[in-house]
């Protein structure tokens, strides 16, 4: 299947559209892509993606949460529909494939499904979910709104690094947060959710296998920690009298790394990705530090054991250093097991296109999780070169994406049969 040649009809093709989407970027000077949800550049990406969806034979609409929905009508409208999709928003200074492969590749997979098999029995919806990346601290906002896991009240409490709430960001691009209830789907009308995504890790590449069939998806427990010590003169304050909030934060950051690394599950990961301090002058001892801890595992018990131990360590570090601390939970989602029937459809699809696959876990979280456990979910991965993602050098070969598109197409065909 060729999706890399320019068709004589001038139709947008998959890989040139991936490249065109990468141009819709707030900060190209940084080298990567920054296209956060509910921004002008995101809206342009929605328009381009909708155009590509329509050229792949889908009808399109945007729901009240800003989710872009492409639809391929099934022969039997009485049957529950199948859903696929991912996201086209990015985190900061990131890559061009994260999420995009599942949306544009999903549209190409539906075009191929009709070409190879004809119209599906069940309706298939392809969704570019709004706000998968955590601009507002929490990820998967659009898919959680669609799944009824988030509602209007949450949108005032979701606040980005500039103090902008999700509700006001929605208004800034012409959405009405008071109408997000209209975006809620009836989960009993959804037969299955299958998401195509780049692996964002290095297993497939190191094993030289083109496809991953995901069996479980890790979830994050994220909390904001505010440490308050005493801002004071960096020169005149004796070391024994200091309450240096950043020195305390430094100990805590290393505890995150140590506890995650020593977790009995062997899969727990942890990092501190954002950190701010006040007042921020070279000659003032940091009086206040705000950081966000991100701890993940596909094993909920192991993850929560690490978080509990970490909080105990934070308490003792703060006691010893006479620091005040405040905790605010940002997200604490449940890891997901992928449904056996979806794993089977993905495995059969790989066999049908005669491509080897690995059964594996996802360390990243994804939109399909928002529909679990009510709806059976699953994922197909394509390799990430050097296991790199959330980075300008994120890369997946066009041919590797094409294999993922074929596998998704065949798996969706089986799920709609
Ligand atoms: O952070 C994540 O796992 C996802 O890539 N947003
Ligand atoms: Mn991501
Ligand atoms: Mn993603």
mmCIF file of C-alpha atoms and ligand atoms in Angstrom, residues 87 91 98 132-133 200 390, ligand 2:
data_model
loop_
_atom_site.group_PDB
_atom_site.id
_atom_site.type_symbol
_atom_site.label_atom_id
_atom_site.label_comp_id
_atom_site.label_asym_id
_atom_site.label_seq_id
_atom_site.Cartn_x
_atom_site.Cartn_y
_atom_site.Cartn_z
ATOM 1 C CA UNK A 87 -4.508 13.400 19.428
ATOM 2 C CA UNK A 91 3.459 18.880 24.657
ATOM 3 C CA UNK A 98 3.069 11.545 18.912
ATOM 4 C CA UNK A 132 -4.359 14.699 25.391
ATOM 5 C CA UNK A 133 -1.202 16.480 26.478
ATOM 6 C CA UNK A 200 7.670 6.412 22.554
ATOM 7 C CA UNK A 390 8.434 14.353 23.533
HETATM 8 MN MN1 LIG B 2 2.621 12.683 24.416
#
